[in-house]
CSV table of C-alpha atoms and ligand atoms in Angstrom, one decimal:
chain,number,residue,atom,x,y,z
K,1,MET,CA,-60.1,60.7,68.2
K,2,ASN,CA,-57.8,62.3,70.8
K,3,PRO,CA,-56.4,65.7,69.6
K,4,GLU,CA,-54.3,66.0,72.8
K,5,ARG,CA,-51.9,63.2,72.0
K,6,PRO,CA,-48.3,63.8,73.2
K,7,ASN,CA,-47.1,64.7,69.7
K,8,SER,CA,-49.9,67.3,69.3
K,9,PRO,CA,-48.2,70.4,67.8
K,10,ARG,CA,-48.1,73.4,70.1
K,11,SER,CA,-47.3,76.2,67.7
K,12,TRP,CA,-49.5,77.1,64.7
K,13,GLU,CA,-49.5,79.8,62.1
K,14,ILE,CA,-52.1,80.8,59.6
K,15,PHE,CA,-51.5,82.8,56.4
K,16,CYS,CA,-54.4,84.8,55.1
K,17,GLN,CA,-54.6,86.8,51.9
K,18,VAL,CA,-57.7,88.8,51.6
K,19,VAL,CA,-59.0,88.3,48.1
K,20,ASP,CA,-62.0,90.6,48.6
K,21,ASN,CA,-64.7,91.3,51.2
K,22,PHE,CA,-64.4,89.6,54.6
K,23,GLY,CA,-64.8,85.9,54.1
K,24,ASP,CA,-61.1,85.0,53.9
K,25,ILE,CA,-60.1,86.9,57.0
K,26,GLY,CA,-63.4,86.0,58.6
K,27,VAL,CA,-62.7,82.3,58.4
K,28,CYS,CA,-59.0,82.7,59.4
K,29,TRP,CA,-59.7,85.0,62.4
K,30,ARG,CA,-62.3,82.6,63.8
K,31,LEU,CA,-60.0,79.6,63.3
K,32,ALA,CA,-57.1,81.4,65.0
K,33,ARG,CA,-59.2,82.5,67.9
K,34,ASP,CA,-60.6,79.0,68.4
K,35,LEU,CA,-57.2,77.3,68.2
K,36,ALA,CA,-55.9,79.8,70.8
K,37,ALA,CA,-58.9,79.5,73.1
K,38,ARG,CA,-58.6,75.7,73.3
K,39,GLY,CA,-55.5,76.3,75.4
K,40,GLY,CA,-51.8,75.3,75.3
K,41,ARG,CA,-51.1,76.6,71.9
K,42,GLU,CA,-49.3,79.6,70.4
K,43,VAL,CA,-51.2,80.9,67.4
K,44,ARG,CA,-49.8,83.4,64.9
K,45,LEU,CA,-52.0,84.9,62.1
K,46,TRP,CA,-50.5,86.6,59.1
K,47,VAL,CA,-52.9,88.9,57.3
K,48,ASP,CA,-52.0,91.1,54.3
K,49,ASP,CA,-55.0,93.5,54.5
K,50,TRP,CA,-55.0,95.1,57.9
K,51,SER,CA,-58.0,97.3,57.2
K,52,ALA,CA,-60.2,94.4,56.3
K,53,PHE,CA,-59.1,92.7,59.5
K,54,SER,CA,-59.8,95.8,61.5
K,55,ARG,CA,-63.5,95.7,60.5
K,56,LEU,CA,-63.8,92.3,62.2
K,57,CYS,CA,-61.5,93.2,65.1
K,58,PRO,CA,-61.9,97.0,65.7
K,59,ALA,CA,-59.0,96.9,68.4
K,60,ALA,CA,-56.6,96.2,65.5
K,61,ALA,CA,-57.3,99.6,64.0
K,62,GLU,CA,-55.6,101.3,67.0
K,63,VAL,CA,-52.4,99.3,66.4
K,64,GLU,CA,-49.7,101.4,64.7
K,65,GLY,CA,-47.5,100.3,61.8
K,66,ALA,CA,-44.4,99.0,63.6
K,67,ARG,CA,-46.4,96.9,66.0
K,68,ARG,CA,-48.5,95.5,63.1
K,69,ARG,CA,-45.3,94.4,61.5
K,70,SER,CA,-43.7,92.9,64.7
K,71,GLY,CA,-47.0,91.3,65.9
K,72,VAL,CA,-49.6,92.3,68.4
K,73,VAL,CA,-51.6,89.9,70.7
K,74,LEU,CA,-55.3,90.2,70.1
K,75,GLN,CA,-57.7,87.8,71.8
K,76,ALA,CA,-54.7,85.5,72.6
K,77,VAL,CA,-53.6,85.4,68.9
K,78,VAL,CA,-50.4,87.0,67.7
K,79,VAL,CA,-51.5,88.9,64.6
K,80,ARG,CA,-48.9,90.2,62.2
K,81,GLN,CA,-49.1,92.2,59.0
K,82,TRP,CA,-47.9,89.9,56.1
K,83,PRO,CA,-45.2,92.1,54.5
K,84,SER,CA,-44.1,91.8,50.9
K,85,ALA,CA,-40.5,91.3,52.0
K,86,PHE,CA,-41.1,88.4,54.4
K,87,PRO,CA,-38.7,88.1,57.4
K,88,GLU,CA,-36.5,85.1,58.1
K,89,LEU,CA,-38.0,83.5,61.1
K,90,ASP,CA,-38.8,80.1,62.6
K,91,PRO,CA,-41.9,78.5,61.2
K,92,ALA,CA,-44.5,77.1,63.5
K,93,GLU,CA,-45.0,73.4,63.9
K,94,VAL,CA,-48.2,73.6,61.8
K,95,VAL,CA,-48.4,76.1,58.9
K,96,ILE,CA,-51.8,76.7,57.4
K,97,GLU,CA,-52.1,78.5,54.1
K,98,ALA,CA,-55.7,79.6,53.8
K,99,PHE,CA,-57.5,79.2,50.5
K,100,ALA,CA,-54.4,78.4,48.4
K,101,CYS,CA,-52.6,81.6,49.2
K,102,GLU,CA,-49.0,81.3,48.2
K,103,LEU,CA,-46.5,81.0,51.1
K,104,PRO,CA,-43.5,83.2,51.0
K,105,GLU,CA,-40.5,81.4,49.3
K,106,VAL,CA,-38.2,82.3,52.2
K,107,HIS,CA,-40.6,80.7,54.7
K,108,LEU,CA,-40.9,77.6,52.6
K,109,ARG,CA,-37.2,77.2,52.6
K,110,ARG,CA,-37.1,77.6,56.4
K,111,MET,CA,-39.8,75.0,56.6
K,112,ALA,CA,-37.8,72.6,54.5
K,113,ALA,CA,-34.8,73.1,56.8
K,114,CYS,CA,-36.7,72.3,60.0
K,115,GLU,CA,-36.3,69.0,61.7
K,116,PRO,CA,-38.9,67.7,62.0
K,117,ARG,CA,-40.6,69.5,59.2
K,118,PRO,CA,-43.8,71.5,60.0
K,119,VAL,CA,-47.2,70.0,59.1
K,120,TRP,CA,-48.2,72.0,56.0
K,121,ILE,CA,-52.0,72.4,55.4
K,122,ASN,CA,-53.9,74.1,52.7
K,123,LEU,CA,-57.3,75.0,54.1
K,124,GLU,CA,-59.8,75.0,51.2
K,125,TYR,CA,-63.0,76.8,50.6
K,126,LEU,CA,-66.2,75.2,51.8
K,127,SER,CA,-68.4,73.2,49.4
K,128,ALA,CA,-71.2,70.6,49.7
K,129,GLU,CA,-70.2,69.0,46.5
K,130,ASP,CA,-69.5,65.2,46.5
K,131,TRP,CA,-66.0,65.4,45.1
K,132,VAL,CA,-64.8,67.2,48.3
K,133,ALA,CA,-64.6,64.0,50.3
K,134,GLY,CA,-62.3,62.4,47.7
K,135,CYS,CA,-59.8,65.3,47.9
K,136,HIS,CA,-59.9,65.9,51.7
K,137,ARG,CA,-56.5,65.1,53.4
K,138,MET,CA,-54.8,64.6,50.0
K,139,ALA,CA,-51.0,64.9,50.0
K,140,SER,CA,-49.1,67.0,47.5
K,141,PRO,CA,-45.3,66.9,47.5
K,142,HIS,CA,-43.6,70.2,46.8
K,143,PRO,CA,-42.0,70.1,43.3
K,144,ARG,CA,-38.5,71.2,44.6
K,145,LEU,CA,-38.3,71.1,48.3
K,146,PRO,CA,-38.7,68.2,50.7
K,147,LEU,CA,-42.1,69.3,51.9
K,148,VAL,CA,-45.6,67.8,51.6
K,149,LYS,CA,-48.7,69.9,51.6
K,150,HIS,CA,-52.0,68.4,52.7
K,151,PHE,CA,-55.4,69.6,51.4
K,152,PHE,CA,-57.9,70.1,54.1
K,153,PHE,CA,-61.5,70.6,53.1
K,154,PRO,CA,-64.3,71.7,55.4
K,155,GLY,CA,-67.6,70.1,54.6
K,156,PHE,CA,-70.9,68.7,55.6
K,157,ASP,CA,-70.3,65.1,56.3
K,158,ALA,CA,-67.9,62.8,58.2
K,159,ALA,CA,-65.7,62.2,55.2
K,160,THR,CA,-64.6,65.9,55.2
K,161,GLY,CA,-63.0,68.3,57.7
K,162,GLY,CA,-66.3,69.5,59.1
K,163,LEU,CA,-67.3,73.1,59.9
K,164,PRO,CA,-65.9,75.7,62.2
K,165,ARG,CA,-67.8,75.4,65.5
K,166,GLU,CA,-66.2,76.7,68.8
K,167,PRO,CA,-66.8,74.6,71.9
K,168,GLY,CA,-69.7,76.1,73.7
K,169,LEU,CA,-71.1,78.0,70.7
K,170,LEU,CA,-74.5,76.3,70.7
K,171,ALA,CA,-74.8,76.5,74.5
K,172,ALA,CA,-74.1,80.3,74.2
K,173,ARG,CA,-76.7,80.6,71.5
K,174,ASP,CA,-79.3,78.7,73.6
K,175,ALA,CA,-78.5,80.8,76.7
K,176,PHE,CA,-79.0,84.0,74.6
K,177,LEU,CA,-82.3,82.7,73.2
K,178,GLY,CA,-83.5,81.7,76.6
K,179,MET,CA,-82.7,85.0,78.3
K,180,PRO,CA,-85.5,86.3,80.5
K,181,GLY,CA,-87.5,89.1,78.9
K,182,GLY,CA,-87.7,87.3,75.5
K,183,ARG,CA,-87.2,89.2,72.2
K,184,ARG,CA,-87.3,92.6,73.8
K,185,ALA,CA,-84.4,91.7,76.1
K,186,ARG,CA,-82.4,90.0,73.3
K,187,LEU,CA,-82.7,93.1,71.1
K,188,ALA,CA,-81.8,95.4,74.0
K,189,ALA,CA,-78.7,93.2,74.5
K,190,LEU,CA,-77.8,94.0,70.9
K,191,GLY,CA,-78.4,97.7,71.4
K,192,LEU,CA,-81.6,97.6,69.2
K,193,ALA,CA,-85.0,99.1,69.8
K,194,PRO,CA,-87.9,96.7,70.4
K,195,VAL,CA,-90.1,95.4,67.5
K,196,ALA,CA,-93.7,94.4,67.5
K,197,ASP,CA,-94.2,90.8,68.8
K,198,GLU,CA,-95.9,89.7,65.6
K,199,ALA,CA,-93.2,91.2,63.3
K,200,LEU,CA,-90.9,88.9,61.3
K,201,LEU,CA,-87.4,89.9,62.2
K,202,VAL,CA,-85.0,89.6,59.3
K,203,SER,CA,-81.2,90.3,58.9
K,204,LEU,CA,-80.0,91.2,55.4
K,205,PHE,CA,-76.3,90.7,54.5
K,206,ALA,CA,-75.8,90.4,50.8
K,207,TYR,CA,-73.9,91.6,47.8
K,208,GLU,CA,-75.2,94.2,45.4
K,209,HIS,CA,-78.6,93.0,44.3
K,210,PRO,CA,-80.7,93.9,41.2
K,211,GLY,CA,-83.7,92.0,42.5
K,212,LEU,CA,-83.9,93.8,45.8
K,213,ALA,CA,-86.2,96.6,44.8
K,214,GLY,CA,-88.9,94.2,43.8
K,215,LEU,CA,-88.6,92.2,47.0
K,216,LEU,CA,-88.7,95.4,49.2
K,217,GLN,CA,-91.8,96.4,47.3
K,218,ALA,CA,-93.4,92.9,48.0
K,219,TRP,CA,-92.5,93.2,51.6
K,220,SER,CA,-94.0,96.7,51.9
K,221,ASP,CA,-97.2,95.6,50.2
K,222,GLY,CA,-97.4,92.1,51.8
K,223,ASP,CA,-99.5,90.7,54.7
K,224,LEU,CA,-96.6,90.2,57.1
K,225,GLU,CA,-95.2,92.9,59.2
K,226,LEU,CA,-91.4,92.8,58.6
K,227,VAL,CA,-88.5,94.4,60.4
K,228,VAL,CA,-85.4,94.2,58.3
K,229,LEU,CA,-82.0,94.8,59.8
K,230,VAL,CA,-79.3,95.7,57.2
K,231,PRO,CA,-75.6,95.7,58.4
K,232,GLU,CA,-73.7,98.4,56.6
K,233,GLY,CA,-72.1,97.0,53.4
K,234,ARG,CA,-72.3,96.3,49.7
K,235,VAL,CA,-76.1,95.9,49.5
K,236,LEU,CA,-76.8,99.3,51.1
K,237,GLY,CA,-76.6,101.2,47.8
K,238,ASP,CA,-79.4,99.1,46.3
K,239,VAL,CA,-81.5,99.5,49.4
K,240,ALA,CA,-81.1,103.2,49.3
K,241,ARG,CA,-82.0,103.4,45.6
K,242,ALA,CA,-85.0,101.1,46.0
K,243,LEU,CA,-86.4,103.1,48.9
K,244,ALA,CA,-85.5,106.4,47.2
K,245,ARG,CA,-83.4,107.4,50.2
K,246,PRO,CA,-80.0,108.5,48.9
K,247,GLY,CA,-77.3,108.7,51.6
K,248,LEU,CA,-79.0,106.0,53.7
K,249,ALA,CA,-76.6,105.3,56.5
K,250,VAL,CA,-76.0,103.5,59.8
K,251,GLY,CA,-78.6,104.4,62.4
K,252,ASP,CA,-81.3,105.4,59.8
K,253,ALA,CA,-84.7,103.7,59.7
K,254,VAL,CA,-87.2,103.7,56.9
K,255,VAL,CA,-90.9,102.7,57.0
K,256,ARG,CA,-92.7,101.6,53.8
K,257,GLY,CA,-96.1,100.0,54.3
K,258,ARG,CA,-95.6,96.8,56.2
K,259,LEU,CA,-91.8,97.1,56.0
K,260,GLN,CA,-89.6,98.7,58.5
K,261,LEU,CA,-85.9,98.8,57.6
K,262,ARG,CA,-83.0,99.7,59.9
K,263,VAL,CA,-79.4,100.1,59.0
K,264,LEU,CA,-77.0,98.7,61.5
K,265,PRO,CA,-73.2,99.2,61.9
K,266,PHE,CA,-70.9,96.4,60.9
K,267,THR,CA,-70.1,94.7,64.2
K,268,GLU,CA,-67.5,92.2,65.6
K,269,GLN,CA,-68.1,88.6,64.7
K,270,ASP,CA,-69.5,87.5,68.0
K,271,ALA,CA,-72.1,90.3,68.0
K,272,TYR,CA,-73.0,89.4,64.4
K,273,ASP,CA,-73.6,85.8,65.6
K,274,ARG,CA,-76.0,87.1,68.2
K,275,LEU,CA,-77.8,89.1,65.6
K,276,LEU,CA,-78.3,85.9,63.5
K,277,TRP,CA,-79.6,84.1,66.6
K,278,ALA,CA,-82.0,86.9,67.4
K,279,CYS,CA,-83.6,87.0,63.9
K,280,ASP,CA,-86.4,84.8,62.5
K,281,LEU,CA,-84.8,84.8,59.0
K,282,ASN,CA,-81.3,85.5,57.9
K,283,PHE,CA,-80.0,86.5,54.5
K,284,VAL,CA,-76.2,85.6,54.5
K,285,ARG,CA,-73.5,85.4,51.9
K,286,GLY,CA,-70.0,84.1,51.0
K,287,GLU,CA,-68.7,81.4,53.3
K,288,ASP,CA,-68.4,82.4,57.0
K,289,SER,CA,-71.8,84.0,57.5
K,290,PHE,CA,-73.3,81.1,55.6
K,291,VAL,CA,-71.9,78.7,58.2
K,292,ARG,CA,-72.9,80.9,61.1
K,293,ALA,CA,-76.5,81.0,59.8
K,294,GLN,CA,-76.6,77.2,60.1
K,295,TRP,CA,-75.4,77.4,63.7
K,296,ALA,CA,-78.2,80.0,64.3
K,297,ALA,CA,-80.6,77.2,63.3
K,298,LYS,CA,-83.1,79.6,61.8
K,299,PRO,CA,-84.4,79.7,58.2
K,300,PHE,CA,-81.9,81.5,56.0
K,301,VAL,CA,-81.1,82.5,52.4
K,302,TRP,CA,-77.7,82.2,50.9
K,303,HIS,CA,-76.3,84.8,48.5
K,304,ILE,CA,-73.5,82.7,47.1
K,305,TYR,CA,-70.2,84.3,46.1
K,306,PRO,CA,-70.4,84.5,42.3
K,307,GLN,CA,-67.9,82.6,40.2
K,308,ALA,CA,-66.9,82.6,36.5
K,309,GLU,CA,-69.2,80.6,34.2
K,310,ASP,CA,-71.8,80.3,36.9
K,311,ALA,CA,-69.7,77.6,38.6
K,312,HIS,CA,-71.3,78.7,41.9
K,313,PHE,CA,-74.6,77.2,40.9
K,314,ASP,CA,-73.2,73.7,41.2
K,315,LYS,CA,-72.2,74.6,44.8
K,316,LEU,CA,-75.6,76.1,45.5
K,317,GLU,CA,-77.4,73.0,44.1
K,318,ALA,CA,-75.1,70.7,46.1
K,319,PHE,CA,-75.9,72.4,49.3
K,320,LEU,CA,-79.7,72.6,48.5
K,321,ALA,CA,-79.7,68.8,47.8
K,322,ARG,CA,-78.0,68.0,51.2
K,323,CYS,CA,-79.8,70.6,53.3
K,324,GLY,CA,-83.2,69.9,51.7
K,325,GLU,CA,-83.2,66.2,52.5
K,326,GLY,CA,-86.1,65.3,54.7
K,327,LEU,CA,-88.0,68.5,54.0
K,328,ALA,CA,-91.6,68.2,52.9
K,329,PRO,CA,-91.7,68.5,49.1
K,330,GLU,CA,-93.6,71.8,49.1
K,331,ALA,CA,-91.2,73.4,51.6
K,332,GLU,CA,-88.2,72.1,49.7
K,333,ALA,CA,-89.5,73.5,46.4
K,334,ALA,CA,-90.3,76.9,48.0
K,335,MET,CA,-86.8,77.1,49.5
K,336,ARG,CA,-85.1,76.1,46.3
K,337,ARG,CA,-87.1,78.5,44.1
K,338,PHE,CA,-86.5,81.4,46.5
K,339,TRP,CA,-82.8,80.7,46.9
K,340,LEU,CA,-82.3,80.4,43.1
K,341,ALA,CA,-84.2,83.6,42.5
K,342,TRP,CA,-82.2,85.4,45.1
K,343,ASN,CA,-79.1,84.3,43.2
K,344,GLY,CA,-80.4,85.6,39.9
K,345,ARG,CA,-82.4,82.7,38.5
K,346,GLY,CA,-85.9,84.0,39.0
K,347,GLU,CA,-87.7,86.8,40.6
K,348,PRO,CA,-87.4,87.0,44.4
K,349,ALA,CA,-90.6,89.0,44.8
K,350,ALA,CA,-92.6,86.4,42.9
K,351,GLU,CA,-91.2,83.5,45.0
K,352,TRP,CA,-91.5,85.3,48.4
K,353,PRO,CA,-95.1,84.4,49.3
K,354,ALA,CA,-94.5,80.6,48.9
K,355,PHE,CA,-91.3,80.9,50.8
K,356,ALA,CA,-92.8,83.0,53.6
K,357,ALA,CA,-95.7,80.5,53.9
K,358,GLU,CA,-93.1,77.7,54.5
K,359,LEU,CA,-91.1,79.5,57.2
K,360,PRO,CA,-92.6,77.5,60.1
K,361,ARG,CA,-91.6,74.2,58.5
K,362,LEU,CA,-88.2,75.6,57.4
K,363,ALA,CA,-87.6,76.7,61.0
K,364,ALA,CA,-88.2,73.2,62.3
K,365,HIS,CA,-86.0,71.8,59.6
K,366,GLN,CA,-83.1,74.2,60.2
K,367,ARG,CA,-83.1,73.1,63.9
K,368,ALA,CA,-82.8,69.5,62.9
K,369,TRP,CA,-80.2,70.3,60.2
K,370,CYS,CA,-78.1,72.2,62.8
K,371,GLY,CA,-78.4,69.2,65.2
K,372,GLN,CA,-77.2,66.9,62.4
K,373,LEU,CA,-74.2,69.1,61.7
K,374,ALA,CA,-73.4,69.5,65.4
K,375,ALA,CA,-73.1,65.7,65.7
K,376,LEU,CA,-70.0,65.8,63.4
K,377,PRO,CA,-66.6,66.7,64.6
K,378,ASP,CA,-65.8,70.4,64.1
K,379,LEU,CA,-63.1,71.8,61.9
K,380,VAL,CA,-60.6,72.7,64.6
K,381,SER,CA,-60.9,69.3,66.4
K,382,GLN,CA,-60.2,67.7,63.0
K,383,LEU,CA,-57.2,69.9,62.3
K,384,LEU,CA,-55.8,69.1,65.8
K,385,GLU,CA,-56.2,65.4,65.2
K,386,PHE,CA,-54.8,65.5,61.7
K,387,SER,CA,-51.8,67.6,62.6
K,388,ALA,CA,-51.0,65.2,65.5
K,389,HIS,CA,-51.3,62.3,63.1
K,390,ILE,CA,-49.0,63.8,60.5
K,391,SER,CA,-46.4,65.1,63.0
K,392,GLY,CA,-46.4,61.7,64.7
K,393,ARG,CA,-45.6,60.2,61.3
K,394,THR,CA,-42.9,62.7,60.3
K,395,GLY,CA,-41.6,63.6,63.8
G,401,TRH,O1,-67.6,88.9,52.9
G,401,TRH,P1,-68.0,87.7,52.2
G,401,TRH,O2,-68.7,87.9,51.0
G,401,TRH,O3,-66.7,86.9,51.9
G,401,TRH,C1,-66.2,86.0,51.0
G,401,TRH,C2,-65.1,86.7,50.2
G,401,TRH,O4,-65.7,87.4,49.2
G,401,TRH,C3,-64.2,85.6,49.7
G,401,TRH,O5,-63.2,86.2,48.9
G,401,TRH,C4,-64.9,84.5,49.1
G,401,TRH,O6,-64.1,83.6,48.6
G,401,TRH,C5,-65.9,84.0,50.1
G,401,TRH,O7,-66.8,85.0,50.5
G,401,TRH,C6,-66.7,82.8,49.6
G,401,TRH,O8,-68.9,86.8,53.1
G,401,TRH,P2,-68.6,85.9,54.4
G,401,TRH,O9,-67.8,84.7,54.1
G,401,TRH,O10,-69.9,85.6,55.1
G,401,TRH,O11,-67.7,86.8,55.4
G,401,TRH,C7,-68.3,87.9,56.1
G,401,TRH,C8,-67.6,88.0,57.4
G,401,TRH,O12,-68.0,89.2,58.1
G,401,TRH,C9,-68.0,86.9,58.4
G,401,TRH,O13,-66.9,86.5,59.1
G,401,TRH,C10,-69.0,87.5,59.3
G,401,TRH,C11,-68.5,88.9,59.4
G,401,TRH,N1,-69.4,90.0,59.8
G,401,TRH,C12,-69.1,90.6,61.0
G,401,TRH,O14,-68.2,90.3,61.7
G,401,TRH,N2,-70.0,91.7,61.4
G,401,TRH,C13,-71.0,92.0,60.6
G,401,TRH,O15,-71.7,93.0,61.0
G,401,TRH,C14,-71.3,91.3,59.4
G,401,TRH,C15,-72.5,91.7,58.6
G,401,TRH,C16,-70.5,90.3,59.0
């Protein structure tokens, strides 16, 4: 596979509609930055929700309205507010619509008038389900215009588009973990106070959670010393209620028995990666943090994005089946039971002791799982190869 073939497209644009939270823009922002960082490409990112984007890229908050509309270069990406009245402009050679967001009609017509026509890709949500491989790279002709859209599915095996993984990511992680001074130095690099050597360091990023109070109680009453770092976000209200600390906010710390909990600010993506690397156990959610936890190669727990009619449990089971392969049966059962409980099928506090007892085995397993995933081509490499292939065919 050689993504740098002569017909490799040089201009790319990504359309992102923020449905809710940060996953849509989180994935698109990483993709845009990675494409731009690999060199020799112009990358434009259209985002409809500038305030969600500004949480991931605080420099964007400083950009005033007119420049948002005309485009501002941030980390080598031209970022533009996606307006409701979309301007007439030249499409890029590759147009990515993220997560089936609908492209503006005016842009589709411009794409249809291009010669050669742009490569049009719909980047889909991540799933470990088996059907994904059968739909990956599937072509879908536009009903009216002379355009063909291709479905591109990220995934966990060689028959899919792979996972986002920037070149050098794992080396950066290993350098961070190998820094002289150990955990104290790593935490200092993150701006965090030291924790006791024997404490289990946990990051907690989750949606609202009715089972949280019981788990916090189990942690405070348990044998293990735990330091739990909670980035500001949707779960904080439940944390505050469970600990009877109304108004709990960034910078606050609470101690209950064996549990010490600290509230962190929401940071830039790269800093969040380092937080995941630094912790012994990560609670993550949605799509992007779920992937980053796998590159952190530490035990983790996934709060999956809930879907109608519990459809998300099929996705959860599909991932557990893949990721659990090769785990000792007791460890696999402990992981499954705790993950299901964390997602509402069971009582997290009741499943915690068995899960905690398996953490050493789960740590070894996640390192191996990460190595297995890292042996597959990453998402951006595959997009480069695929777009060169399609533009070679249509150009
Ligand atoms: O925010 P999420 O729940 O996102 C989504 C959306 O709800 C989306 O509509 C849905 O379809 C999808 O899940 C499945 O979780 P996710 O995907 O993990 O995105 C969070 C982003 O926020 C991710 O890019 C990491 C980033 N982040 C930071 O940059 N700094 C932080 O401090 C934290 C906690 C997260």
